[in-house]
Tab-separated table of N, CA and C in Angstrom:
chain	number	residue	atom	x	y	z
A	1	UNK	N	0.842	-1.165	0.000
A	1	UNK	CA	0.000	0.000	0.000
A	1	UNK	C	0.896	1.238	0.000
A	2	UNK	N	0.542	2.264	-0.566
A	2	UNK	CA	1.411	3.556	-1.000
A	2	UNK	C	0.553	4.701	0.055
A	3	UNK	N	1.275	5.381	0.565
A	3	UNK	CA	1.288	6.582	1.505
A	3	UNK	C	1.399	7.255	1.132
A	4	UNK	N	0.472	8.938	1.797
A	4	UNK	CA	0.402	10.230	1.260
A	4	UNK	C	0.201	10.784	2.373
A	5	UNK	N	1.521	11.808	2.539
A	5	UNK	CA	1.122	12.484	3.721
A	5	UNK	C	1.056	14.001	3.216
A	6	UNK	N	0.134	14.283	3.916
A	6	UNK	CA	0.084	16.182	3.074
A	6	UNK	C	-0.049	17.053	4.688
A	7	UNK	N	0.411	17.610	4.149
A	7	UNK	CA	0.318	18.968	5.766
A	7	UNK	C	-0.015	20.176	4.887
A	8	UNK	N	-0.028	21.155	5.881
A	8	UNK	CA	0.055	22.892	5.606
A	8	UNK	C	0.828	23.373	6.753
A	9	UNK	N	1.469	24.804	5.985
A	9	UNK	CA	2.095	25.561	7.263
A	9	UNK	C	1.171	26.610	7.837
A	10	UNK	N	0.112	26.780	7.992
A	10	UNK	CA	-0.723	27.582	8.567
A	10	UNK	C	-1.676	28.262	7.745
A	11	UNK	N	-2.440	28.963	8.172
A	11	UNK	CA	-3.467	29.408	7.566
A	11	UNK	C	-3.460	31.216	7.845
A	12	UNK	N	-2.575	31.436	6.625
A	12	UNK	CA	-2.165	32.582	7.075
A	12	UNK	C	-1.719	33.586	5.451
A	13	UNK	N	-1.816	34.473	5.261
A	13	UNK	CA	-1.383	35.415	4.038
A	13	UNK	C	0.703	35.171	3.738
A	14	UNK	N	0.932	34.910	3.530
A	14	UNK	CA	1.812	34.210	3.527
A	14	UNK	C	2.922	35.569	2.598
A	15	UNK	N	3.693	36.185	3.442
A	15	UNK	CA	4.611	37.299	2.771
A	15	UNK	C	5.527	36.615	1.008
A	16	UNK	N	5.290	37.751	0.208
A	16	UNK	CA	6.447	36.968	-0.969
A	16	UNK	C	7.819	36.175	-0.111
A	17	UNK	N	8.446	37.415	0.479
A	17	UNK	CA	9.971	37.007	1.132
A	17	UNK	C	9.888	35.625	1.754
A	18	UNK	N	8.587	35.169	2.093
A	18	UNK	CA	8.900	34.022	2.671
A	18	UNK	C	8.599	32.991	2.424
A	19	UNK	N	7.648	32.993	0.832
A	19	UNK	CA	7.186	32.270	0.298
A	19	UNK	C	8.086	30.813	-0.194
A	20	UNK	N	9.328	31.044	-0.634
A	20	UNK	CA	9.882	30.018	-0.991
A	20	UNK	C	10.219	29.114	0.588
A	21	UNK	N	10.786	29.661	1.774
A	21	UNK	CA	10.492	29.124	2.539
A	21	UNK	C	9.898	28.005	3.475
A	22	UNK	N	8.747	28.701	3.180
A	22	UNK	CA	7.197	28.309	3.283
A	22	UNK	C	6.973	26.923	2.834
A	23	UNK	N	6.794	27.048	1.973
A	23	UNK	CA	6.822	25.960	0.717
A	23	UNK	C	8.508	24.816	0.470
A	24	UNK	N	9.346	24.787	1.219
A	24	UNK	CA	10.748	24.157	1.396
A	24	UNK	C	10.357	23.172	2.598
A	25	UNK	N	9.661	24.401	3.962
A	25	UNK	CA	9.159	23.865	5.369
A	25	UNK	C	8.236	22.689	5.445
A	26	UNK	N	6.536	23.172	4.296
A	26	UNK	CA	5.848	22.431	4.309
A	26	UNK	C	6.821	20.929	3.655
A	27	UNK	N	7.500	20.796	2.442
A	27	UNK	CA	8.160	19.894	1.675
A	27	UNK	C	8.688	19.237	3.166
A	28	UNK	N	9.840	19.633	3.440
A	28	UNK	CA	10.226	18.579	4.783
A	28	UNK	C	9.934	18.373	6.088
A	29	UNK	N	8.440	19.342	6.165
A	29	UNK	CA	7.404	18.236	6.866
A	29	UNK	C	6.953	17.275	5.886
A	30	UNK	N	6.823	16.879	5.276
A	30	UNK	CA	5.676	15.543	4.379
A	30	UNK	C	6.860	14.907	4.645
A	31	UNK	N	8.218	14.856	4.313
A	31	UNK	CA	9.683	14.050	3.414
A	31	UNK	C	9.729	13.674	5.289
A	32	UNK	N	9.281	14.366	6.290
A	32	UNK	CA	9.553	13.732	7.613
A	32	UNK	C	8.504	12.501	8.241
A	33	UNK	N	7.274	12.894	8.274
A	33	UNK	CA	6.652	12.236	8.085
A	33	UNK	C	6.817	11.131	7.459
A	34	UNK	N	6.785	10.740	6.050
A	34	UNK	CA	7.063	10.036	5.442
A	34	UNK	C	8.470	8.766	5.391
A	35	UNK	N	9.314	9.614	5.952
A	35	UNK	CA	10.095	8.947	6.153
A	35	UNK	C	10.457	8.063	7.952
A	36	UNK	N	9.109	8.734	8.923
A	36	UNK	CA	8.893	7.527	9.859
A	36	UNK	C	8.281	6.342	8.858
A	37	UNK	N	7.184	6.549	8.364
A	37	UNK	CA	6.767	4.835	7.836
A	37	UNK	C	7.653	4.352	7.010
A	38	UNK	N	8.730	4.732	5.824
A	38	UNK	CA	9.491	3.939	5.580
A	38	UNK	C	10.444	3.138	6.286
A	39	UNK	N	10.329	3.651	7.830
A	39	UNK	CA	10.778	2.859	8.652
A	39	UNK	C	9.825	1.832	9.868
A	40	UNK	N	9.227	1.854	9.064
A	40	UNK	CA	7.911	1.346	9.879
A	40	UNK	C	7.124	1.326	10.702
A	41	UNK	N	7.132	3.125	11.372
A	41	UNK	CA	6.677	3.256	11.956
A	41	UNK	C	4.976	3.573	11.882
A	42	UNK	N	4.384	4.205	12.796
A	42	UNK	CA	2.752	3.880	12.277
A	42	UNK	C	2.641	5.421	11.927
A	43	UNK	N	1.360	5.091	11.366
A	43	UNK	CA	0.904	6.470	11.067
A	43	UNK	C	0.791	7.546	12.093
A	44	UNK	N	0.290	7.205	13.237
A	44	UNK	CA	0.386	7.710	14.118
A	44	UNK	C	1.465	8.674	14.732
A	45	UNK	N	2.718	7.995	14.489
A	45	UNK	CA	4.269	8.536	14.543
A	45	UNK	C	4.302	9.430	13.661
A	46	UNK	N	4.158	8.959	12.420
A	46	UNK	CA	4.637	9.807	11.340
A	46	UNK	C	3.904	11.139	11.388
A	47	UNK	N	2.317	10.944	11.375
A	47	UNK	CA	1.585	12.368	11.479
A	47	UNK	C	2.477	13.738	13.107
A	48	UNK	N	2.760	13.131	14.064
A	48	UNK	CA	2.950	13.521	14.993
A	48	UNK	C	4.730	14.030	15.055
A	49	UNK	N	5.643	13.311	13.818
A	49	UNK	CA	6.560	13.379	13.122
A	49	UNK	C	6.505	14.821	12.516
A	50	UNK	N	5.752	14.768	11.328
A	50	UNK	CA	5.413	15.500	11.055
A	50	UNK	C	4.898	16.831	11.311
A	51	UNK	N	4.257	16.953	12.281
A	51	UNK	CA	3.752	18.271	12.993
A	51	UNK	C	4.752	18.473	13.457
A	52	UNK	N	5.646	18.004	13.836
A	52	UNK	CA	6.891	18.584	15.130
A	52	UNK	C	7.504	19.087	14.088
A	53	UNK	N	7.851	18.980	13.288
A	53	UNK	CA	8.723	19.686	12.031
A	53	UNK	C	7.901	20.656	11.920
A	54	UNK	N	6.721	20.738	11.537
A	54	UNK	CA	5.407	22.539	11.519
A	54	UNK	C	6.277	23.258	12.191
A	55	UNK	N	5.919	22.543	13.594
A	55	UNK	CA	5.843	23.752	15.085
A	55	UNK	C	7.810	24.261	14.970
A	56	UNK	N	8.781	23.046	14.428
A	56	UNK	CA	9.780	23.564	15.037
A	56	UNK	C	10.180	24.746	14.339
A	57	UNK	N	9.859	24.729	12.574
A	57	UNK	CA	9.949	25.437	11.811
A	57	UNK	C	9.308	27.266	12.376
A	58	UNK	N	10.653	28.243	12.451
A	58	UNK	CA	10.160	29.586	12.745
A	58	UNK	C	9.898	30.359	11.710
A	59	UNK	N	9.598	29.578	10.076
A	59	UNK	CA	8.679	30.582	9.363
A	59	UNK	C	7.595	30.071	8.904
A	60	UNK	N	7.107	29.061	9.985
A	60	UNK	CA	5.432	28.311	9.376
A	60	UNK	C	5.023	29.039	10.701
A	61	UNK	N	3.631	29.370	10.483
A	61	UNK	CA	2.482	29.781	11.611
A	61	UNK	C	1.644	28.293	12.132
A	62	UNK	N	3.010	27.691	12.906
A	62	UNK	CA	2.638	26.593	14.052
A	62	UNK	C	4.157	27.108	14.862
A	63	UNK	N	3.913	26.288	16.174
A	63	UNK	CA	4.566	26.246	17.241
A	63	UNK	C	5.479	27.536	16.823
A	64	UNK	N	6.737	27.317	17.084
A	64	UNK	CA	7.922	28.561	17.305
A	64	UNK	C	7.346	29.726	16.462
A	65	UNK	N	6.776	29.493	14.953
A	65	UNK	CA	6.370	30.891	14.377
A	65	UNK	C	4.874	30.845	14.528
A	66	UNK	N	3.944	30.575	15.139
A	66	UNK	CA	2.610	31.003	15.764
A	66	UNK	C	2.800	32.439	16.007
A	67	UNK	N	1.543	32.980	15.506
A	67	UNK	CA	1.040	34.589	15.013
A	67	UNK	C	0.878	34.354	17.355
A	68	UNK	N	0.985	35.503	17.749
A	68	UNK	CA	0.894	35.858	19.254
A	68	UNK	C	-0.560	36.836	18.974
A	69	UNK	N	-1.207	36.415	19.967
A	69	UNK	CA	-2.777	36.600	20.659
A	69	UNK	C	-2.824	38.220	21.228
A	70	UNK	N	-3.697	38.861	21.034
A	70	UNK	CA	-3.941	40.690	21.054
A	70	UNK	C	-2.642	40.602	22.465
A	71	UNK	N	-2.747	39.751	23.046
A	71	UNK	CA	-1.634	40.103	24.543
A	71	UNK	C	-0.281	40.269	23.924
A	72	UNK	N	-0.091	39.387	22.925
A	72	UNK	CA	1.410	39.477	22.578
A	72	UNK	C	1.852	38.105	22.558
A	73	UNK	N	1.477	37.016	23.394
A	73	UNK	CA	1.300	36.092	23.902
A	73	UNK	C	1.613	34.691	22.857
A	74	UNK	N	1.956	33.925	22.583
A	74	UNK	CA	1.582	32.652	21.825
A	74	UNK	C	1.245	31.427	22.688
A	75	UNK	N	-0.537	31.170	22.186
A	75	UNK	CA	-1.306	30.279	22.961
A	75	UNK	C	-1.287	29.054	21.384
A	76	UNK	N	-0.841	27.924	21.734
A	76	UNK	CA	-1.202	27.382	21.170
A	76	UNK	C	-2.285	25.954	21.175
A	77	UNK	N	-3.193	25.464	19.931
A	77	UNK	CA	-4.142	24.132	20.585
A	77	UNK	C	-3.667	23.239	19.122
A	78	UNK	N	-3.302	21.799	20.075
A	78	UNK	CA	-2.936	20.905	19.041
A	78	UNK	C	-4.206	19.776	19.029
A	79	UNK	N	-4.270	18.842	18.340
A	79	UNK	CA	-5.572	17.625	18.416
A	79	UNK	C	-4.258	16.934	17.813
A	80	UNK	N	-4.504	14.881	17.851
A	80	UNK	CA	-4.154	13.932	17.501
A	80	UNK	C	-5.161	13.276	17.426
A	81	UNK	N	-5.267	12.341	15.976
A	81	UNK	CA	-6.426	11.551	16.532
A	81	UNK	C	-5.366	10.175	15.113
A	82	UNK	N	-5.414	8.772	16.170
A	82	UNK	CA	-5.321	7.915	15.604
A	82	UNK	C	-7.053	7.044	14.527
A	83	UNK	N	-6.180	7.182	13.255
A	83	UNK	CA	-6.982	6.786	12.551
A	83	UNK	C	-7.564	5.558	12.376
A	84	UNK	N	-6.506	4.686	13.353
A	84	UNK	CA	-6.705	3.287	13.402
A	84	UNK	C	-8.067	3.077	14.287
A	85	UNK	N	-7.840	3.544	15.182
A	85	UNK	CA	-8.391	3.363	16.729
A	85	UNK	C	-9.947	4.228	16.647
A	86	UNK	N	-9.243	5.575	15.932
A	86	UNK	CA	-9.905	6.809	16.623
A	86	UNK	C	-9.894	7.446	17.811
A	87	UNK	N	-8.832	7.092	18.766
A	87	UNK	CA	-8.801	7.597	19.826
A	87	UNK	C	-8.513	8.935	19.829
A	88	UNK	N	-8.441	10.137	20.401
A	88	UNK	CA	-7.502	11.358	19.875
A	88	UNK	C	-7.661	11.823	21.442
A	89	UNK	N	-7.199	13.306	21.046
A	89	UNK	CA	-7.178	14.107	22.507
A	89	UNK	C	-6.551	15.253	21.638
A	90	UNK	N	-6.951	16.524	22.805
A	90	UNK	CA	-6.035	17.904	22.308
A	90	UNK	C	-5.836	18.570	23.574
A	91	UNK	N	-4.907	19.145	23.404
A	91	UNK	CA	-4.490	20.634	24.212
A	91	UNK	C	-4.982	22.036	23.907
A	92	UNK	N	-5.241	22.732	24.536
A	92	UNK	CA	-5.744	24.295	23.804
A	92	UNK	C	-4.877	25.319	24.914
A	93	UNK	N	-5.101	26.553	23.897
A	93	UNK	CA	-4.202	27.635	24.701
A	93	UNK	C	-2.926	27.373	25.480
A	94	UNK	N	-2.129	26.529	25.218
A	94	UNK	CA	-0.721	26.019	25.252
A	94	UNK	C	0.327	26.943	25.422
A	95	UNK	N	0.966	27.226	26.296
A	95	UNK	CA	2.098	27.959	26.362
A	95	UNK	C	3.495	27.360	26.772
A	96	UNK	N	4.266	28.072	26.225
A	96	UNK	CA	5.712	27.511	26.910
A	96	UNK	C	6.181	26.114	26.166
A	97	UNK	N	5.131	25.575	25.042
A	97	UNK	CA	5.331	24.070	24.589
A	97	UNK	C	5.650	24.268	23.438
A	98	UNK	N	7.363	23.637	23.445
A	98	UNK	CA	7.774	23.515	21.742
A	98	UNK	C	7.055	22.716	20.821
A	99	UNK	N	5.973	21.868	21.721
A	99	UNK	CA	5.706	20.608	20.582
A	99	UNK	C	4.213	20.501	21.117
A	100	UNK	N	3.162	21.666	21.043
A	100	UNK	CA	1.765	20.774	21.455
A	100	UNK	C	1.698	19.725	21.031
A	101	UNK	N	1.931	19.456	19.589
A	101	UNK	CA	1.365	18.269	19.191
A	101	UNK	C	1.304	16.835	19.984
A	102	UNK	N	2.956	17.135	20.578
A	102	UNK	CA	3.504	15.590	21.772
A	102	UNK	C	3.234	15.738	22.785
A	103	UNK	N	2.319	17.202	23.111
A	103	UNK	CA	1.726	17.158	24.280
A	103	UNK	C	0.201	16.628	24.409
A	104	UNK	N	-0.488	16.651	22.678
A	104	UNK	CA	-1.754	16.622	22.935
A	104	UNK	C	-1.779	14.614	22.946
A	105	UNK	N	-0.535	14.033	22.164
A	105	UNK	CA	-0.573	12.611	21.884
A	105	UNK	C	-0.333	11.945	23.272
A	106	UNK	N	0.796	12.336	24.020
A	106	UNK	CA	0.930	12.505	25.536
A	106	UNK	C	-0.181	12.325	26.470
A	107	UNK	N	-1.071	13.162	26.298
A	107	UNK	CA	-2.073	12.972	26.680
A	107	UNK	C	-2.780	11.726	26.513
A	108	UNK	N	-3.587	11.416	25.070
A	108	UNK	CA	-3.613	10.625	24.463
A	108	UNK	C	-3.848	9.424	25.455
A	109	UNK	N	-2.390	9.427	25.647
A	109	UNK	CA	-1.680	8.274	26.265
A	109	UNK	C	-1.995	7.882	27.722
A	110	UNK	N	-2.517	8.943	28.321
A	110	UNK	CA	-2.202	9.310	29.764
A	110	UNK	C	-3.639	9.154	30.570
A	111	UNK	N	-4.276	9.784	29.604
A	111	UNK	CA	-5.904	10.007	30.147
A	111	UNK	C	-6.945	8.706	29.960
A	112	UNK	N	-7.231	8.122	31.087
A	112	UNK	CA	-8.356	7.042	31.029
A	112	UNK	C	-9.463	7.658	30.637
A	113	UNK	N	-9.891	6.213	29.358
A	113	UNK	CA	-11.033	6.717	28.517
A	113	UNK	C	-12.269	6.178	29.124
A	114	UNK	N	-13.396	7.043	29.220
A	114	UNK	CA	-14.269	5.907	30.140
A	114	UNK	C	-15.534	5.402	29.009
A	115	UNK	N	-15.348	5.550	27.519
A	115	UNK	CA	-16.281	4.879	26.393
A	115	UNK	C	-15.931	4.073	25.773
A	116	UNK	N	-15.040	3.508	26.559
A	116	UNK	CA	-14.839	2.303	25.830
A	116	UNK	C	-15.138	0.969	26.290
């Protein structure tokens, strides 16, 4: 079976100057992603792979380059949701976290589900 991982770097007007950037960032998020399952890891990894490359990246509008809130502030909210399972979880208004994303999977992990 053949894999497709697609992301975005934010949802945002996106300056010329930083356009090539932009578009380099999104590229090696997918090429990261992608390259957990060629090692066999699950989708799960790879998507969560993947986002951490978004957030680490400081010219995508996730984690380190997140647009800051009328305070000045950067709040960020991540979701995970395994596609296998469907289990997920999120974080909201996040501060101080290089990686919501491994905070919201973290969770995930952590929190007894009581519907199941």
């Amino acid at each position: 079976m053949s894999a497709v991982i697609v992301v975005h770097g934010g949802a945002w007007a996106i300056p010329n100057d930083l356009g090539k950037a932009s578009v380099d960032g999104v590229k090696a998020s997918a090429r990261e992603g992608f390259a957990v399952l060629q090692k066999n890891g699950t989708a799960l990894d790879a998507v969560e792979s993947a986002v951490r490359a978004l957030e680490d990246n400081t010219v995508l509008n996730a984690g380190h380059g997140a647009t800051p809130n009328t305070d000045g502030e950067v709040e960020m909210d991540a979701l995970i949701v395994d596609g296998k399972t469907l289990a997920c979880d999120a974080v909201s208004s996040v501060k101080n976290i290089a990686n919501p994303v491994s905070l919201a999977r973290a969770v995930m992990k952590k929190v007894p589900k009581y519907m199941d």
